[in-house]
XYZ file of C-alpha atoms in Angstrom:
757
model
C 0.000 0.000 0.000
C 1.328 3.438 -0.896
C 2.726 5.490 1.993
C 1.469 8.937 2.952
C 4.614 10.399 1.406
C 3.903 8.652 -1.907
C 0.343 9.936 -1.852
C 1.557 13.448 -1.115
C 4.099 13.371 -3.947
C 1.462 12.026 -6.293
C -0.862 14.877 -5.333
C 2.004 17.350 -5.704
C 2.779 16.137 -9.223
C -0.880 16.415 -10.213
C -0.964 19.963 -8.852
C 2.152 20.822 -10.850
C 0.574 19.585 -14.068
C -2.439 21.851 -13.542
C -0.125 24.811 -12.925
C 2.074 23.901 -15.898
C -0.963 23.820 -18.177
C -1.735 27.419 -17.189
C 1.846 28.503 -17.881
C 1.881 26.743 -21.273
C -1.448 28.282 -22.226
C -0.091 31.795 -21.610
C 3.179 30.978 -23.406
C 1.310 29.607 -26.435
C -0.938 32.660 -26.597
C 2.129 34.906 -26.349
C 3.856 33.111 -29.236
C 0.702 33.521 -31.300
C 0.685 37.262 -30.579
C 4.354 37.546 -31.530
C 3.489 36.167 -34.962
C 0.988 38.995 -35.563
C 2.434 41.944 -37.541
C 2.679 45.122 -35.491
C 2.666 43.330 -32.126
C 4.306 45.113 -29.176
C 7.143 42.631 -28.966
C 8.970 43.799 -25.783
C 5.848 43.456 -23.611
C 4.941 40.043 -25.032
C 8.520 38.754 -24.731
C 8.643 39.944 -21.114
C 5.380 38.125 -20.329
C 6.528 34.856 -21.909
C 9.941 35.239 -20.230
C 8.262 35.359 -16.814
C 6.014 32.383 -17.483
C 8.958 30.244 -18.630
C 10.910 31.334 -15.542
C 8.044 30.333 -13.224
C 7.499 27.011 -15.006
C 11.201 26.208 -14.657
C 11.104 26.821 -10.922
C 7.966 24.727 -10.474
C 9.474 21.832 -12.478
C 12.587 21.917 -10.339
C 10.519 21.739 -7.152
C 8.912 18.432 -8.276
C 12.161 17.017 -9.729
C 11.305 17.058 -13.439
C 14.722 17.768 -14.993
C 13.518 17.334 -18.575
C 11.025 20.170 -18.340
C 13.482 22.237 -16.310
C 16.221 21.849 -18.954
C 13.942 22.888 -21.815
C 12.708 25.901 -19.803
C 16.269 26.896 -18.952
C 17.195 26.813 -22.642
C 14.084 28.777 -23.606
C 14.809 31.291 -20.863
C 18.272 31.899 -22.304
C 16.728 32.470 -25.738
C 14.246 34.999 -24.361
C 17.021 36.732 -22.410
C 18.929 37.545 -25.597
C 15.679 38.471 -27.355
C 14.866 40.890 -24.549
C 18.336 42.452 -24.708
C 18.148 42.854 -28.467
C 20.962 40.367 -29.142
C 18.754 38.165 -31.279
C 16.165 39.100 -33.893
C 12.791 37.373 -33.974
C 12.138 35.426 -37.187
C 9.757 32.678 -38.365
C 12.351 29.939 -37.852
C 12.891 31.002 -34.233
C 9.137 31.144 -33.626
C 8.827 27.613 -34.997
C 11.623 26.479 -32.685
C 9.917 27.989 -29.644
C 6.588 26.424 -30.612
C 8.320 23.056 -30.993
C 9.700 23.558 -27.498
C 6.199 24.194 -26.141
C 4.957 21.046 -27.900
C 7.814 19.106 -26.329
C 6.913 20.475 -22.900
C 3.272 19.481 -23.425
C 4.370 15.982 -24.410
C 6.473 15.627 -21.261
C 3.551 16.736 -19.124
C 1.545 13.831 -20.533
C 4.181 11.259 -19.484
C 4.953 9.919 -16.054
C 8.168 11.096 -14.399
C 10.150 8.022 -15.268
C 9.341 8.217 -18.983
C 10.042 11.953 -19.077
C 13.469 11.751 -17.461
C 15.389 13.235 -20.419
C 14.380 15.835 -23.003
C 14.795 15.267 -26.718
C 18.460 15.774 -27.568
C 17.608 17.181 -30.996
C 15.477 19.955 -29.464
C 18.176 20.975 -26.987
C 20.707 21.003 -29.818
C 18.504 23.326 -31.899
C 18.013 25.667 -28.928
C 21.729 25.578 -28.247
C 22.546 26.463 -31.858
C 20.168 29.437 -31.770
C 21.799 30.700 -28.584
C 25.283 30.050 -29.955
C 24.523 32.074 -33.081
C 23.371 35.000 -30.931
C 26.486 34.688 -28.747
C 28.780 34.623 -31.787
C 27.237 37.790 -33.199
C 27.391 39.762 -29.940
C 30.310 38.171 -28.076
C 28.071 37.166 -25.186
C 29.208 34.727 -22.581
C 25.792 33.080 -22.433
C 25.814 29.342 -22.705
C 23.352 26.483 -22.537
C 23.014 24.960 -19.056
C 24.358 21.507 -18.499
C 21.633 18.927 -18.453
C 20.801 18.095 -14.842
C 20.424 14.476 -13.934
C 17.336 13.589 -11.932
C 17.775 13.313 -8.175
C 18.264 9.811 -6.888
C 16.763 10.346 -3.469
C 14.176 7.993 -2.107
C 11.478 10.591 -2.446
C 12.101 11.135 -6.150
C 12.216 7.446 -6.925
C 8.917 6.987 -5.169
C 7.323 9.521 -7.498
C 8.684 7.760 -10.543
C 6.969 4.568 -9.427
C 3.735 6.385 -8.822
C 1.722 5.093 -11.776
C 2.718 1.435 -11.672
C 2.013 1.384 -7.958
C -1.381 2.968 -8.376
C -2.223 0.671 -11.274
C -1.663 -2.403 -9.125
C -3.572 -1.071 -6.112
C -6.925 -2.886 -5.637
C -10.152 -0.924 -5.831
C -11.529 0.155 -2.438
C -14.394 -1.782 -0.976
C -17.863 -0.449 -1.664
C -19.453 1.498 1.152
C -20.113 4.946 2.531
C -17.261 7.351 3.098
C -16.930 10.278 5.457
C -15.529 12.422 2.668
C -16.288 13.040 -0.977
C -13.973 14.361 -3.661
C -15.248 17.446 -5.409
C -13.308 19.193 -8.199
C -12.077 22.612 -7.128
C -13.705 24.106 -10.219
C -17.121 23.088 -8.867
C -16.290 24.531 -5.454
C -15.285 27.740 -7.194
C -18.720 27.922 -8.851
C -20.442 27.393 -5.485
C -18.295 30.124 -3.968
C -19.137 32.596 -6.706
C -22.850 31.852 -6.351
C -22.652 32.337 -2.590
C -20.761 35.599 -3.020
C -23.418 36.852 -5.437
C -25.883 36.591 -2.534
C -23.998 39.463 -0.939
C -25.416 41.791 -3.606
C -28.918 40.593 -2.751
C -28.238 41.185 0.940
C -27.039 44.727 0.262
C -30.044 45.409 -1.982
C -32.477 44.127 0.673
C -30.780 46.287 3.302
C -31.064 49.285 0.992
C -34.772 48.656 0.343
C -35.362 48.349 4.077
C -33.630 51.675 4.601
C -35.657 53.274 1.804
C -38.880 52.052 3.418
C -37.872 53.437 6.807
C -37.049 56.756 5.187
C -40.451 56.786 3.454
C -42.126 56.174 6.801
C -40.258 59.116 8.321
C -41.299 61.403 5.449
C -44.937 60.344 5.775
C -44.937 60.805 9.534
C -43.546 64.315 9.101
C -46.283 65.088 6.581
C -48.962 63.904 9.005
C -47.467 66.061 11.769
C -47.729 69.082 9.469
C -51.390 68.248 8.744
C -52.100 67.811 12.447
C -50.485 71.161 13.245
C -52.748 72.811 10.644
C -55.972 71.330 12.058
C -56.806 74.208 14.452
C -56.818 76.965 11.866
C -58.590 74.692 9.362
C -61.431 74.257 11.898
C -61.594 78.015 12.420
C -61.804 78.484 8.673
C -64.555 75.860 8.506
C -66.579 77.669 11.225
C -66.212 80.940 9.376
C -67.501 79.323 6.202
C -70.521 77.893 8.065
C -71.579 81.368 9.211
C -72.111 82.420 5.598
C -75.440 80.480 5.572
C -74.184 77.783 3.176
C -73.044 80.144 0.480
C -69.670 78.282 0.277
C -70.705 74.650 -0.010
C -67.550 73.884 -2.048
C -65.409 74.920 0.904
C -67.292 72.494 3.145
C -66.642 69.701 0.644
C -62.952 70.629 0.577
C -62.780 70.353 4.361
C -64.452 66.934 4.225
C -61.867 65.833 1.640
C -58.944 67.087 3.731
C -60.222 65.270 6.802
C -60.686 62.030 4.852
C -57.205 62.361 3.364
C -55.721 62.845 6.823
C -57.396 59.644 8.023
C -56.065 57.835 4.930
C -52.531 59.064 5.557
C -52.716 57.876 9.156
C -53.835 54.424 8.070
C -51.093 54.392 5.411
C -48.524 55.286 8.068
C -49.618 52.331 10.179
C -49.443 49.988 7.181
C -45.972 51.212 6.180
C -44.851 50.824 9.800
C -46.063 47.213 9.847
C -44.359 46.437 6.532
C -41.175 48.171 7.694
C -41.035 45.940 10.769
C -41.492 42.859 8.575
C -38.827 43.921 6.077
C -36.434 44.732 8.918
C -36.997 41.236 10.317
C -36.527 39.737 6.843
C -33.389 41.848 6.372
C -31.887 40.493 9.603
C -32.794 36.936 8.625
C -31.357 37.301 5.124
C -28.188 38.903 6.507
C -27.717 36.071 8.975
C -28.319 33.413 6.307
C -26.084 35.025 3.662
C -23.265 35.677 6.124
C -23.517 32.123 7.417
C -23.597 30.705 3.896
C -20.570 32.741 2.870
C -18.710 31.689 5.996
C -19.395 27.996 5.428
C -18.541 28.065 1.729
C -15.375 30.027 2.424
C -14.381 27.379 4.920
C -14.626 24.826 2.113
C -12.053 26.797 0.151
C -9.817 27.667 3.103
C -6.658 25.596 3.123
C -3.682 25.660 5.497
C -0.252 26.699 4.279
C 1.137 23.309 5.344
C 0.707 21.411 2.014
C 2.345 24.286 0.140
C 5.223 24.636 2.603
C 5.941 20.894 2.904
C 7.649 20.803 -0.489
C 10.194 23.461 0.399
C 12.527 21.699 2.882
C 13.577 19.169 0.272
C 13.802 21.837 -2.434
C 15.990 24.007 -0.202
C 18.312 21.087 0.541
C 18.683 20.297 -3.159
C 19.386 23.905 -4.112
C 21.828 24.373 -1.233
C 23.649 21.150 -2.083
C 23.997 22.180 -5.727
C 25.681 25.403 -4.605
C 27.804 23.867 -1.876
C 25.872 25.552 0.923
C 24.258 24.371 4.138
C 20.777 25.626 4.943
C 18.183 24.957 7.602
C 14.594 25.903 6.788
C 12.379 26.870 9.729
C 8.619 27.239 9.192
C 6.175 28.957 11.560
C 2.412 29.238 11.129
C 1.897 26.427 8.606
C -1.505 25.803 10.172
C -2.827 29.257 9.185
C -5.664 28.891 6.670
C -6.228 31.120 3.663
C -8.427 31.150 0.564
C -7.274 28.445 -1.828
C -7.126 31.015 -4.630
C -4.737 33.148 -2.568
C -2.656 30.066 -1.839
C -2.379 29.263 -5.543
C -1.311 32.796 -6.423
C 1.237 33.116 -3.604
C 3.012 29.874 -4.551
C 5.225 31.415 -7.243
C 6.258 34.479 -5.199
C 7.143 32.273 -2.241
C 9.252 29.977 -4.413
C 11.079 32.929 -5.984
C 11.881 34.401 -2.574
C 13.213 31.124 -1.185
C 15.414 30.567 -4.232
C 16.616 34.151 -3.878
C 17.605 33.465 -0.254
C 19.702 30.463 -1.318
C 21.385 32.075 -4.285
C 21.853 35.672 -3.103
C 21.502 35.585 0.670
C 23.107 32.560 2.286
C 26.917 32.395 2.062
C 29.038 29.267 1.685
C 30.162 27.581 4.930
C 33.701 28.947 4.513
C 32.421 32.499 4.015
C 30.133 32.223 7.024
C 32.917 30.933 9.256
C 35.111 33.855 8.199
C 32.349 36.205 9.370
C 32.083 34.282 12.662
C 28.697 32.846 11.735
C 27.498 29.269 11.983
C 28.474 27.213 8.925
C 24.821 26.443 8.232
C 22.552 29.306 7.214
C 18.962 29.703 8.386
C 15.925 30.590 6.293
C 12.693 31.286 8.151
C 9.182 31.334 6.706
C 6.629 32.838 9.096
C 2.891 33.041 8.443
C 0.760 35.199 10.756
C -2.891 36.175 10.411
C -3.523 39.861 11.076
C -7.262 40.579 11.070
C -8.418 40.187 7.454
C -4.877 39.837 6.112
C -2.052 37.323 6.204
C 1.554 38.365 6.702
C 4.150 36.076 5.111
C 7.764 36.786 6.021
C 10.679 35.078 4.265
C 13.926 35.886 6.083
C 17.529 34.659 5.964
C 20.631 35.329 8.057
C 22.890 35.762 5.035
C 24.903 38.598 3.578
C 22.066 41.110 3.183
C 21.429 43.383 0.211
C 23.883 46.101 -0.814
C 21.881 49.213 -1.769
C 24.736 50.593 -3.866
C 24.907 47.360 -5.873
C 21.178 47.528 -6.504
C 21.447 51.122 -7.703
C 24.368 50.241 -9.982
C 22.419 47.304 -11.442
C 19.400 49.568 -12.026
C 21.559 52.112 -13.870
C 23.114 49.345 -15.956
C 19.674 48.146 -17.039
C 18.503 51.684 -17.793
C 15.872 51.593 -15.036
C 17.320 54.799 -13.580
C 19.680 57.479 -14.821
C 22.584 58.979 -12.931
C 20.394 60.232 -10.064
C 21.440 59.089 -6.597
C 19.029 57.528 -4.129
C 19.054 56.956 -0.399
C 19.558 53.401 0.812
C 15.835 52.789 1.384
C 14.905 54.271 -1.989
C 17.566 52.229 -3.789
C 16.319 48.964 -2.259
C 12.900 49.420 -3.865
C 14.598 49.264 -7.288
C 15.322 45.565 -6.728
C 11.675 44.825 -7.606
C 12.128 46.286 -11.113
C 12.306 43.815 -13.992
C 15.866 43.147 -15.117
C 17.557 44.434 -11.949
C 19.799 41.776 -10.406
C 22.866 42.032 -8.184
C 24.155 38.672 -9.397
C 27.308 38.927 -11.495
C 26.510 35.749 -13.451
C 23.422 34.115 -14.905
C 22.710 30.658 -13.502
C 19.846 28.221 -13.708
C 18.650 29.610 -10.357
C 18.806 33.372 -10.827
C 20.642 36.306 -12.310
C 18.090 37.542 -14.841
C 16.320 39.994 -12.523
C 12.878 38.455 -12.994
C 12.135 36.736 -9.687
C 11.466 39.762 -7.482
C 9.613 41.577 -10.278
C 7.263 38.593 -10.476
C 6.886 38.629 -6.690
C 5.775 42.263 -6.573
C 3.497 41.908 -9.603
C 1.661 38.865 -8.224
C 1.358 40.219 -4.687
C 0.017 43.588 -5.860
C -2.406 41.805 -8.192
C -3.853 40.173 -5.061
C -4.289 43.598 -3.488
C -1.293 43.077 -1.207
C 2.099 44.647 -0.623
C 5.697 43.442 -0.374
C 8.561 45.266 1.315
C 12.247 44.506 1.740
C 14.098 44.853 5.030
C 17.826 44.188 5.135
C 20.904 44.691 7.255
C 24.212 44.227 5.416
C 26.062 41.246 6.779
C 23.172 40.152 9.009
C 20.392 39.100 6.656
C 17.312 40.027 4.651
C 13.566 39.758 5.180
C 10.796 40.028 2.580
C 7.458 40.905 4.158
C 4.316 40.162 2.123
C 0.815 41.208 3.189
C -2.076 39.575 1.299
C -5.831 39.368 2.014
C -7.436 36.268 3.495
C -9.995 36.145 0.687
C -10.032 37.518 -2.828
C -13.485 38.828 -3.567
C -15.274 40.269 -0.530
C -13.792 43.074 1.529
C -14.915 45.603 4.067
C -14.461 49.117 2.816
C -15.113 52.760 3.598
C -17.509 54.450 1.172
C -16.441 58.017 0.334
C -17.690 60.699 -2.039
C -15.668 63.046 -4.251
C -17.988 65.455 -6.055
C -20.769 63.187 -7.349
C -18.625 60.041 -7.644
C -18.446 57.356 -4.956
C -15.391 55.229 -4.146
C -14.536 52.336 -1.830
C -11.312 52.434 0.221
C -10.305 48.945 1.524
C -10.733 49.046 5.297
C -7.539 47.158 6.183
C -5.495 50.082 4.807
C -7.617 52.819 6.399
C -5.993 53.794 9.687
C -8.716 56.288 10.594
C -11.370 58.610 9.186
C -12.145 61.954 10.758
C -13.676 65.369 10.309
C -11.337 68.258 11.058
C -11.495 72.034 10.932
C -9.979 73.607 7.850
C -7.845 75.741 10.160
C -6.004 72.597 11.306
C -4.452 72.187 7.843
C -0.876 73.474 7.751
C 1.449 74.043 4.810
C 4.915 72.499 5.048
C 7.276 72.754 2.065
C 4.395 73.968 -0.159
C 2.423 70.894 0.848
C -0.764 70.598 2.900
C -0.409 68.550 6.080
C -2.402 67.612 9.174
C -1.367 66.539 12.653
C -2.157 62.850 13.245
C -0.996 60.728 16.212
C 1.538 63.359 17.216
C 3.077 63.331 13.736
C 2.817 65.502 10.651
C 1.058 63.622 7.850
C 0.842 64.820 4.245
C -2.662 65.712 3.037
C -3.693 65.081 -0.568
C -7.002 65.736 -2.312
C -8.290 62.377 -3.470
C -9.829 64.040 -6.507
C -6.460 65.548 -7.465
C -4.702 62.196 -7.106
C -7.366 60.609 -9.320
C -6.925 63.536 -11.755
C -10.482 64.819 -11.335
C -11.339 68.536 -11.708
C -11.497 70.400 -8.384
C -14.504 72.659 -7.736
C -13.779 75.963 -6.018
C -16.841 75.842 -3.751
C -15.311 72.929 -1.857
C -12.205 74.894 -0.950
C -14.194 77.316 1.224
C -15.580 74.582 3.507
C -15.150 75.190 7.250
C -14.606 71.486 7.983
C -13.074 68.760 5.852
C -13.341 64.977 5.792
C -10.111 62.971 5.660
C -9.204 59.291 5.476
C -5.683 58.314 6.539
C -4.308 55.416 4.490
C -1.393 53.438 5.865
C 0.903 50.800 4.339
C 3.774 49.785 6.603
C 5.349 53.038 7.794
C 3.896 55.186 4.987
C 0.879 57.332 5.859
C -0.951 59.877 3.735
C -4.256 61.589 4.553
C -6.717 61.909 1.667
C -9.285 64.677 1.643
C -12.768 63.758 0.408
C -16.103 65.577 0.237
C -17.981 63.102 2.419
C -17.429 59.838 4.309
C -20.621 57.787 3.942
C -19.842 54.774 6.101
C -18.412 51.274 6.188
C -19.788 48.169 4.486
C -18.880 44.805 3.039
C -18.701 44.714 -0.756
C -18.173 42.107 -3.429
C -15.175 43.128 -5.535
C -15.366 42.380 -9.249
C -12.269 42.413 -11.408
C -12.284 44.782 -14.380
C -11.682 42.085 -16.995
C -8.730 41.392 -19.247
C -9.378 44.583 -21.236
C -8.602 46.641 -18.104
C -6.393 44.199 -16.242
C -4.242 46.960 -14.700
C -5.716 50.417 -14.158
C -3.675 52.747 -11.978
C -5.309 53.480 -8.591
C -8.193 51.045 -9.218
C -8.309 47.484 -7.830
C -11.776 46.567 -9.114
C -15.415 47.555 -8.836
C -18.461 46.668 -6.766
C -22.224 47.115 -6.911
C -23.919 48.873 -3.986
C -27.367 48.025 -2.716
C -28.744 50.899 -4.790
C -27.460 49.194 -7.930
C -24.768 51.821 -8.436
C -21.367 50.616 -9.680
C -18.517 52.010 -7.566
C -14.735 51.722 -8.142
C -12.679 49.991 -5.433
C -9.421 51.906 -5.088
C -5.934 50.413 -4.760
C -4.255 51.839 -1.601
C -0.683 51.028 -2.727
C -1.246 52.872 -6.006
C -2.893 55.804 -4.230
C 0.117 56.344 -1.980
C 2.494 56.254 -4.967
C 0.253 58.554 -7.015
C -0.027 61.004 -4.115
C 3.776 61.248 -3.885
C 4.065 61.732 -7.655
C 1.340 64.380 -7.615
C 3.084 66.220 -4.771
C 6.367 66.147 -6.683
C 4.686 67.539 -9.809
C 3.248 70.382 -7.723
C 6.707 71.158 -6.409
C 8.087 71.345 -9.907
C 5.300 73.651 -11.057
C 6.038 76.180 -8.275
C 7.645 79.320 -9.704
C 11.197 79.978 -8.561
C 12.552 83.450 -8.073
C 15.530 84.086 -10.325
C 18.643 85.700 -8.896
C 20.592 88.283 -10.857
C 23.751 87.577 -8.842
C 24.271 83.996 -10.008
C 26.965 83.409 -12.577
C 26.589 79.600 -12.754
C 27.813 79.276 -9.195
C 27.893 75.698 -7.971
C 25.807 74.469 -5.023
C 25.955 71.035 -3.381
C 22.662 69.735 -1.923
C 22.938 66.963 0.705
C 19.524 65.413 1.390
C 18.504 61.778 1.949
C 14.847 62.288 0.924
C 14.457 62.005 -2.853
C 11.403 64.305 -2.817
C 13.096 67.069 -0.813
C 16.263 66.609 -2.846
C 14.395 66.994 -6.127
C 12.548 70.055 -4.811
C 15.738 71.851 -3.722
C 17.500 70.919 -6.943
C 14.651 72.300 -9.024
C 14.396 75.559 -7.064
C 18.126 76.239 -7.264
C 18.501 75.276 -10.921
C 15.495 77.419 -11.847
C 17.277 80.307 -10.137
C 20.307 79.779 -12.368
C 22.633 77.778 -10.125
C 24.579 74.651 -11.103
C 23.448 71.975 -8.631
C 24.971 68.636 -7.580
C 23.207 66.303 -5.159
C 24.366 63.875 -2.475
C 22.256 61.262 -0.667
C 23.819 61.814 2.783
C 26.614 63.614 4.593
C 29.330 61.088 3.788
C 28.486 61.201 0.086
C 28.578 65.022 0.237
C 31.968 65.027 1.976
C 33.463 62.822 -0.715
C 32.133 65.168 -3.390
C 33.535 68.191 -1.548
C 36.947 66.559 -1.406
C 36.886 65.847 -5.142
C 35.342 69.069 -6.483
C 34.716 72.763 -5.954
C 31.452 74.285 -4.747
C 30.364 77.789 -3.787
C 27.818 76.752 -1.133
C 26.369 73.700 0.618
C 22.670 73.189 1.425
C 22.281 70.234 3.790
C 19.617 68.370 5.702
C 20.458 67.520 9.326
C 19.049 64.024 9.887
C 20.827 61.760 7.382
C 22.379 58.265 7.543
C 26.129 57.643 7.840
C 26.943 61.341 8.444
C 24.372 63.942 9.516
C 24.340 67.639 8.658
C 25.953 68.737 11.927
C 28.864 66.337 11.396
C 29.224 67.418 7.766
C 29.348 71.100 8.772
C 31.921 70.346 11.452
C 34.165 68.535 8.951
C 33.862 71.432 6.514
C 34.913 73.923 9.203
C 37.892 71.748 10.171
C 39.208 71.649 6.593
C 41.690 74.448 5.702
C 40.448 74.455 2.097
C 36.743 74.506 2.922
C 36.714 76.496 6.152
C 35.094 79.558 4.512
C 32.547 77.569 2.439
C 28.990 78.807 3.283
C 26.721 76.116 4.746
C 22.930 76.355 5.010
C 21.112 73.734 7.110
C 17.508 72.971 6.076
C 15.809 70.617 8.539
C 12.628 69.693 10.374
C 14.367 69.988 13.771
C 12.940 73.113 15.376
C 14.226 73.147 18.951
C 16.414 75.830 20.452
C 19.107 73.238 21.196
C 19.219 72.161 17.542
C 19.519 75.745 16.354
C 22.292 76.427 18.829
C 24.063 73.232 17.814
C 23.899 74.284 14.173
C 25.498 77.625 15.036
C 28.137 75.949 17.212
C 29.356 73.659 14.406
C 29.622 76.629 12.036
C 26.483 76.766 9.887
C 25.808 80.133 8.236
C 22.015 79.709 8.345
C 19.453 77.355 9.816
C 16.103 76.942 8.006
C 13.204 74.989 9.513
C 11.199 73.064 6.904
C 7.910 73.887 8.597
C 8.412 77.611 7.913
C 10.570 77.203 4.816
C 9.862 79.428 1.811
C 12.092 79.048 -1.227
C 12.063 82.787 -1.863
C 13.746 83.379 1.515
C 16.264 80.621 0.778
C 17.218 82.150 -2.573
C 17.550 85.579 -0.989
C 19.871 84.211 1.689
C 21.992 82.282 -0.830
C 22.321 85.444 -2.872
C 23.750 87.160 0.204
C 26.195 84.369 1.057
C 27.846 83.862 -2.352
């Protein structure tokens, strides 16, 4: 009888084949699009490149070297295509289609039969790559064919089909479980989720009926209040000896109508009580149904994580490394659809830890570390989200290397970034700190795929690293895909939903509480200054002047990790659960929009993407900075100014202001970088922030004053530190001026600079 391990491996292989079919379908469609004249080749090549990369990693995890070898060869072909070292032609398209056919054929075999790929196909792929290498002098080469692992676990998979073929049929009888295809469960889930719209509609109708009852009751109160003077008017009419019979009839009609309205009020009240009871019952039933069906699709992380210890050992052994994988929170359950989507990002991150993070035993011993490295996968549920952390105790990530790799790939130009800003570049496609391309990494695709897939789920991924001590990737994804709780807000006449898990608070504040810092509106929130952006401006909607005169404003503070921005809206309407619908393949990625939902009124409302909103708000603020008029100085004769500032936004603002005034400006990301530039060049003035990594503004000023060559160089400190001690410290170290960002005006800065140089 097959062991539990054999059954697990059999299930794992079946899961891989389903995933591989999806990858091959996308690859085939991409090849078809490439054959269409006028196709946008770079985008299609990038998409196919990623799918081949993911398929290769999945094949390696289930020990299918034939598929892995073909994918590795295809990946090398697409790498040179992407870099422009090889031109696309019909013969090459035929070769790639033959490769897809070969992959499909291997998927139809068992593992034992599919142990080796067709030699002729690999030779053709190798020749195509060799021709590209010969033309461009590239050092790319075909990977050596990897022999299948000979561990007991892999051999048990290869015997899977014969073993199952010989197994006797189970005895007839009732079972405690039934097997249902996941596709059918998906249909049940969608039908159950559609009930949410009915629940919202019923709740809306109940509210409409209550509102109608209130309006009718108010009308009856008005009629009742008018009864005394109507009676007086009726008595006056009676004294006219019946000359105004029509007036008497009118009074009879009014009295009858009043009685009718009173009876109607009672009837509406009775119906309202019934609909309210039905609304509560429907809400309870729909919520219970959704909960139960969701439980059917909730799966623990354990089956997904069980494959990784063996994979990590194999990868570490191939690279001569020792690794221990520690897993926490494998019992946490999440929507099966989330689990399927997070599989590729998790695999990419673990492979990245092995290849880039963990050092060899000899290197670790030199650094006084244990010979064996540690990789930790932690899963923690946080309200309606799941946090997945992949961490290693390896060498960490060098921000300068990342920035250099980004410049090499053309992702950035010569602009310098702070360490935190540079680390975000590692998620850009093509950016890799690896000096060589291997079958594991080096093409700069893995982390780009991670960010793309996580953000597609409505989640976020951030990198935390400490050089020499290790790296941690922190992913936040929702528990379920389709239903969320959100805050309904209004901007002009348009409604929007903000996902609740990213809304730190909503409030109504006086307009006088809004302050301007560095030409930017801010509010005070939790004892900190938080930037304020108009949601309509961020969404590029026209702003109406009548809103600007409001005495109070509504704000919603969005938060992702340590980033907070307050968004101003016209009205906050409340919180509710909504069913999120994707926009379809035609609008698969719309900036700032995650999907749409239907309210109980039947109105379609966009669901906004918090991660995009924060990025768009920063970009909008930067564009406002750059549109601010600078005051030209008549005294500048291309004098040179060095700006030392670790914030890219503040750095860009200062650079723009000074260049617009006619100065030649160089920038440094911190004090140490500025000092090196001062030693190598000549400048007429230094503008520096105070709080910076490696060397702050006070230390930089002190070093300038201690240098015989630079002792007379004017230094202006621009900072958010506004205490008397900080000002005195700035004067003590030799600064010529001390500007506080909260009261900073660029006109005053330009006037001062004109006086100093």
